[in-house]
Short mmCIF file of C-alpha atoms and ligand atoms in Angstrom, two decimals:
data_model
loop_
_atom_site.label_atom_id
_atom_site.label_comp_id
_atom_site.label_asym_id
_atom_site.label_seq_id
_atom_site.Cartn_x
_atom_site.Cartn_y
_atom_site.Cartn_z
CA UNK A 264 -19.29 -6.30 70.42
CA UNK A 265 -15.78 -7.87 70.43
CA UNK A 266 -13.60 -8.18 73.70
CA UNK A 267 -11.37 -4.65 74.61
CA UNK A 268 -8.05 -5.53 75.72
CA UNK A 269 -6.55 -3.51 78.17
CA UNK A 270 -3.15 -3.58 79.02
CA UNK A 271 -1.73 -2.42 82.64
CA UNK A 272 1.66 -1.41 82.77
CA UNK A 273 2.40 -0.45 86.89
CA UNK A 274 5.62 -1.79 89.08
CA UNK A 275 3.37 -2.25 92.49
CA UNK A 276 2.21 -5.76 91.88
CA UNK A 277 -0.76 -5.32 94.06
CA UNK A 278 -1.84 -1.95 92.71
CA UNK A 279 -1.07 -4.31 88.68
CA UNK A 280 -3.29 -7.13 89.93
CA UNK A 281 -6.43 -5.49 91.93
CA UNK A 282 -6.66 -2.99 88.62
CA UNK A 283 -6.62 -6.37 86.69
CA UNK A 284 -9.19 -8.46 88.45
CA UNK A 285 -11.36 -5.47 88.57
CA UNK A 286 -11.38 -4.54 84.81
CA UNK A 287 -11.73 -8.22 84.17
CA UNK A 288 -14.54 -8.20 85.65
CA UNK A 289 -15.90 -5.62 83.63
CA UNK A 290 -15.94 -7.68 80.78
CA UNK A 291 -12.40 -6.59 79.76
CA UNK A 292 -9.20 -8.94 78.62
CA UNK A 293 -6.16 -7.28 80.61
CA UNK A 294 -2.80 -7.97 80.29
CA UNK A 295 0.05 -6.71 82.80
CA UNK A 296 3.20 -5.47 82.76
CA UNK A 297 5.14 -4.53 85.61
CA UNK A 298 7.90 -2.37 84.05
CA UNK A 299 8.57 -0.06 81.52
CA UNK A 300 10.18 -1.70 78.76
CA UNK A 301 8.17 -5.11 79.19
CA UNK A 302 4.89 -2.54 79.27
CA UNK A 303 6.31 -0.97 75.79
CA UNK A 304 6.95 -4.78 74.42
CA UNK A 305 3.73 -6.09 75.25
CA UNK A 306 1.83 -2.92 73.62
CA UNK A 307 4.03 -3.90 70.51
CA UNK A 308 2.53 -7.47 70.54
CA UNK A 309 -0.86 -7.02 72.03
CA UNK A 310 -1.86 -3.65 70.13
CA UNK A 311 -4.34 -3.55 73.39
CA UNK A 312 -7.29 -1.05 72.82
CA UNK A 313 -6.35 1.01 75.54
CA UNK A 314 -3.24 1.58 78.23
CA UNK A 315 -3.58 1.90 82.25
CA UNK A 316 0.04 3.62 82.54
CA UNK A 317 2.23 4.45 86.13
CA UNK A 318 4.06 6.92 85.25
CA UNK A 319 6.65 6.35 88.18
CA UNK A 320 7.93 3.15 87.23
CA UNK A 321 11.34 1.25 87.43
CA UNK A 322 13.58 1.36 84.46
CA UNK A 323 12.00 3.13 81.43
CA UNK A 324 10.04 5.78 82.84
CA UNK A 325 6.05 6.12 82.25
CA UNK A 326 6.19 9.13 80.18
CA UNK A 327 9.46 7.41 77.62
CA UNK A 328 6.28 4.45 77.46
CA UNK A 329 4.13 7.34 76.44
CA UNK A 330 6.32 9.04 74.31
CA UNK A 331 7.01 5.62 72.25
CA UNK A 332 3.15 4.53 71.86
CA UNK A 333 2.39 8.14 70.51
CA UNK A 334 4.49 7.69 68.13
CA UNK A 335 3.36 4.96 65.54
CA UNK A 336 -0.22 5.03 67.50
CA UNK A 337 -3.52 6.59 68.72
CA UNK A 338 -4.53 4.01 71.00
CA UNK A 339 -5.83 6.02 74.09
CA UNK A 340 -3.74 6.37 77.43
CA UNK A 341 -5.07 6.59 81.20
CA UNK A 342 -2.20 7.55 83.40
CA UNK A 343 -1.81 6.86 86.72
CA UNK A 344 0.22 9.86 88.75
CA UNK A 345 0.66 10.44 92.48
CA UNK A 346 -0.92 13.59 93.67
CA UNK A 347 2.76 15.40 93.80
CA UNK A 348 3.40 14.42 90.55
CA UNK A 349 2.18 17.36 88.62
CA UNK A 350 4.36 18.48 86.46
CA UNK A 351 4.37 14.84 85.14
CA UNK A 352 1.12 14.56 84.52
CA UNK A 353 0.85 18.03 82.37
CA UNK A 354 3.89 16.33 80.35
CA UNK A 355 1.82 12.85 79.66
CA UNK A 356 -1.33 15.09 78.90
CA UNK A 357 1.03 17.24 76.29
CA UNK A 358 2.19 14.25 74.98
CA UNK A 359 -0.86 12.56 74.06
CA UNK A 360 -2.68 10.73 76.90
CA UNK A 361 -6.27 11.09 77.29
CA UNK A 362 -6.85 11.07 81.05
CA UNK A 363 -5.39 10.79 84.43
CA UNK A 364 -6.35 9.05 87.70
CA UNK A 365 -4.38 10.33 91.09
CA UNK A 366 -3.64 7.96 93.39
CA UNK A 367 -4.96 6.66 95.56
CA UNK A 368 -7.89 5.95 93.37
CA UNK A 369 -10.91 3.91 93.22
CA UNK A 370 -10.91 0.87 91.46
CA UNK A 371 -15.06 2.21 90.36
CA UNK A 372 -13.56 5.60 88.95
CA UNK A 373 -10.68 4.07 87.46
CA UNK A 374 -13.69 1.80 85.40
CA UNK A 375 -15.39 4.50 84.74
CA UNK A 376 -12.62 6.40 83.37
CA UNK A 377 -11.66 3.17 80.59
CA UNK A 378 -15.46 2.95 79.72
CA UNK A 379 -15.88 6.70 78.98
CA UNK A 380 -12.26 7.19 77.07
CA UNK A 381 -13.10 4.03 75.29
CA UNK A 382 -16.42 5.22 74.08
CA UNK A 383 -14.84 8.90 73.15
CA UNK A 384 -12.39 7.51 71.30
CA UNK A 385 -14.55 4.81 69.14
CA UNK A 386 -16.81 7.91 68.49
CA UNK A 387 -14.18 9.83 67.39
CA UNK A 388 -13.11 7.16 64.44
CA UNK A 389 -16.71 6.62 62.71
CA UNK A 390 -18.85 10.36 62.11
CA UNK A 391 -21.78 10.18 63.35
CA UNK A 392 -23.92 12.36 61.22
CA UNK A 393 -22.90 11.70 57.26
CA UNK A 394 -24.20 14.52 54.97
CA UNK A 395 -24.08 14.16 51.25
CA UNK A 396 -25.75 16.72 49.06
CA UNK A 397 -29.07 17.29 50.70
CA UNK A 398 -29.23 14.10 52.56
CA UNK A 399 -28.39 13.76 56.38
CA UNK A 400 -27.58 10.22 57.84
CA UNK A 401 -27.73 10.05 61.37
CA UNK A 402 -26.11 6.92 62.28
CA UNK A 403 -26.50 7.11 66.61
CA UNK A 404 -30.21 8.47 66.20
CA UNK A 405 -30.71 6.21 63.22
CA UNK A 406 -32.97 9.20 61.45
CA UNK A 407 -31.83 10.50 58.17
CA UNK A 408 -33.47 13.46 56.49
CA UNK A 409 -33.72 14.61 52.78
CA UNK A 410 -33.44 18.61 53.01
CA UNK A 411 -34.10 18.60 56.58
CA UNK A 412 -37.17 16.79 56.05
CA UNK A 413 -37.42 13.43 58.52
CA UNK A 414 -37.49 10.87 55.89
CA UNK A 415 -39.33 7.46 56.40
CA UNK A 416 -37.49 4.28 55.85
CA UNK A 417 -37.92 1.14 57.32
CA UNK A 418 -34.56 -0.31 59.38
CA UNK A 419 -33.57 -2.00 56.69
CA UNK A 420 -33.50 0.93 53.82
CA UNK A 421 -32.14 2.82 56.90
CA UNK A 422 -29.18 0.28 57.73
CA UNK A 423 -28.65 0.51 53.55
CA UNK A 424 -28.78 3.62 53.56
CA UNK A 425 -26.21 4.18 56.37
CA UNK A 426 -23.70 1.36 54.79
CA UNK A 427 -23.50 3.28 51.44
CA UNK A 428 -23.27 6.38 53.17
CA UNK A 429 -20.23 5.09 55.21
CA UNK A 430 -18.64 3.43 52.24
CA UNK A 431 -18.94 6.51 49.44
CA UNK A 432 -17.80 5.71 45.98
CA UNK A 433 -17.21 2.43 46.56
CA UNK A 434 -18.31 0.12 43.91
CA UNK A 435 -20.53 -2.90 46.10
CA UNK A 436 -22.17 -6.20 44.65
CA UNK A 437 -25.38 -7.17 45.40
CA UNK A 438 -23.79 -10.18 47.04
CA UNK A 439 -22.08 -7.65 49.53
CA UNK A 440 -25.07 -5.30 50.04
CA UNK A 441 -26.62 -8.76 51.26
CA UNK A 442 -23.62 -9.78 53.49
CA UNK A 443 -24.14 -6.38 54.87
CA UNK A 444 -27.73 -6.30 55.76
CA UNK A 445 -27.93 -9.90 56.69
CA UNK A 446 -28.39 -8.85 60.72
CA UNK A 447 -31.05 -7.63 59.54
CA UNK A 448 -32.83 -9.79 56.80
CA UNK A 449 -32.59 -13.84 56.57
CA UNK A 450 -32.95 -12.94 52.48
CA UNK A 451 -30.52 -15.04 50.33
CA UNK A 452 -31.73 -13.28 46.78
CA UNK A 453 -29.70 -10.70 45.40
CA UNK A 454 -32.65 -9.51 43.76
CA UNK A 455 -33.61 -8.57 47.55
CA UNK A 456 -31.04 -5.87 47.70
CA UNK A 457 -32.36 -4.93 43.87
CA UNK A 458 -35.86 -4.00 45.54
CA UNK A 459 -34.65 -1.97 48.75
CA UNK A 460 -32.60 -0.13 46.73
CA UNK A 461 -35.71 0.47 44.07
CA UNK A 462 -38.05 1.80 47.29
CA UNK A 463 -35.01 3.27 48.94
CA UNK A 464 -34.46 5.73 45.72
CA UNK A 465 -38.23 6.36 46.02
CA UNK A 466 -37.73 8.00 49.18
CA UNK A 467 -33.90 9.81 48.87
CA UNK A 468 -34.07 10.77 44.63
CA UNK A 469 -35.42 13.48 43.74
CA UNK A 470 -35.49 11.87 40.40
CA UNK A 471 -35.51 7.90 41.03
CA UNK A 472 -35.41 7.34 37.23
CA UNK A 473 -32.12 9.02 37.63
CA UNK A 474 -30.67 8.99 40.56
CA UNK A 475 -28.05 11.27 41.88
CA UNK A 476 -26.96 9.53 45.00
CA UNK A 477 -27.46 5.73 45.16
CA UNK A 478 -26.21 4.48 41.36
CA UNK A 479 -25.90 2.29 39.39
CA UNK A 480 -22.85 0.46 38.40
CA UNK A 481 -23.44 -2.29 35.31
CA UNK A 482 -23.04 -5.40 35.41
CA UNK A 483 -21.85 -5.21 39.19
CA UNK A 484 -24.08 -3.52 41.58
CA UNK A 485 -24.26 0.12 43.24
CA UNK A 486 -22.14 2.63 44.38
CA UNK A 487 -23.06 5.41 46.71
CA UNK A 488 -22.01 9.35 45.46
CA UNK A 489 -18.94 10.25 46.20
CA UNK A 490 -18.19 13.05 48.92
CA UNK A 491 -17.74 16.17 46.58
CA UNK A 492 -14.46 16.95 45.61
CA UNK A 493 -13.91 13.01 45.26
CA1 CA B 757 4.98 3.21 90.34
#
């Protein structure tokens, strides 16, 4: 998995560089700003994947910071609020941001807080169960039934199964359906993808002489049925 940046925007340098070392540590990239308006330029040029936001900060206040990344953006917020800051934090939550820390806070539950806000919000982007006609995909238990019926598939028909069900409609070469798979298999052939697809409409067609949801497209490769009303 790919490096999260995280970008810091709080005026007390100490508070801005502890937070930093820490989440660094964590395996995260983090970037600081130390007021409001260099916090909103940096978001501009970083596009971070998350934002540790003050709200009480010189300048531009937290909330304006807020207020301008909700607009063009989904990109989760943590903010960080004083205890007598209340009616602050209810007007960050209202306006988009995903959690809140009170300070003083622990460097361990401000961690935990980024890890499980990350982790909601990737979920939130990618379904995790993809049901087309009578087939089920379960992409986080990696199980995919047929009418409710457990179907078996080795990983690879599963992780083919699960890129066509992701990509509906899509016309794909063979050459891609490799490119996809090729975690998985060292083959080179694009006859390979040819003969998962043959077993793979074995186990998924009702008909495999004619099959309703992996088809074929001539002279180019396959295309997975389109989501009804496509
Ligand atoms: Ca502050």
């Amino acid at each position: 998995m790919d490096m999260k940046t995280v970008l810091v925007v709080e005026d007390e340098r100490e508070i801005a560089r502890m937070v930093q070392t820490y989440l660094m540590r964590e395996g995260y990239r983090v970037e600081v700003a130390f007021t409001g308006e260099e916090g909103w330029t940096l978001f501009k040029n970083l596009q971070p994947d998350l934002v540790v936001l003050d709200l009480m900060l010189p300048g531009m206040h937290g909330l304006e910071v807020a207020r301008r990344i909700r607009q063009g953006a989904t990109t989760p917020i943590i903010m960080l609020t004083a205890r007598t800051e209340e009616a602050d934090r209810v007007a960050g939550l209202e306006m988009g941001a995903d959690d809140y820390v009170t300070k003083p806070f622990s460097l361990r539950e401000l961690a935990a807080r980024v890890r499980a806000v990350l982790r909601r919000t990737e979920g939130a982007t990618v379904p995790e169960v993809i049901r087309v006609g009578n087939l089920t995909v379960d992409l986080a238990a990696r199980e995919a039934r047929l009418g409710g019926a457990l179907l078996d598939l080795t990983p690879t028909e599963f992780d083919l199964l699960a890129f066509f069900a992701r990509h509906p409609g899509r016309v794909f070469t063979r050459r891609e359906l490799l490119e996809a798979l090729q975690e998985r298999t060292y083959a080179t052939l694009p006859r390979t993808v040819d003969s998962h697809v043959k077993n793979l409409r074995h186990k998924i067609e009702p008909d495999p002489e004619d099959p309703i949801y992996i088809l074929t497209v001539h002279g180019v490769g396959y295309k997975f049925r389109p989501a009804e009303g496509e």
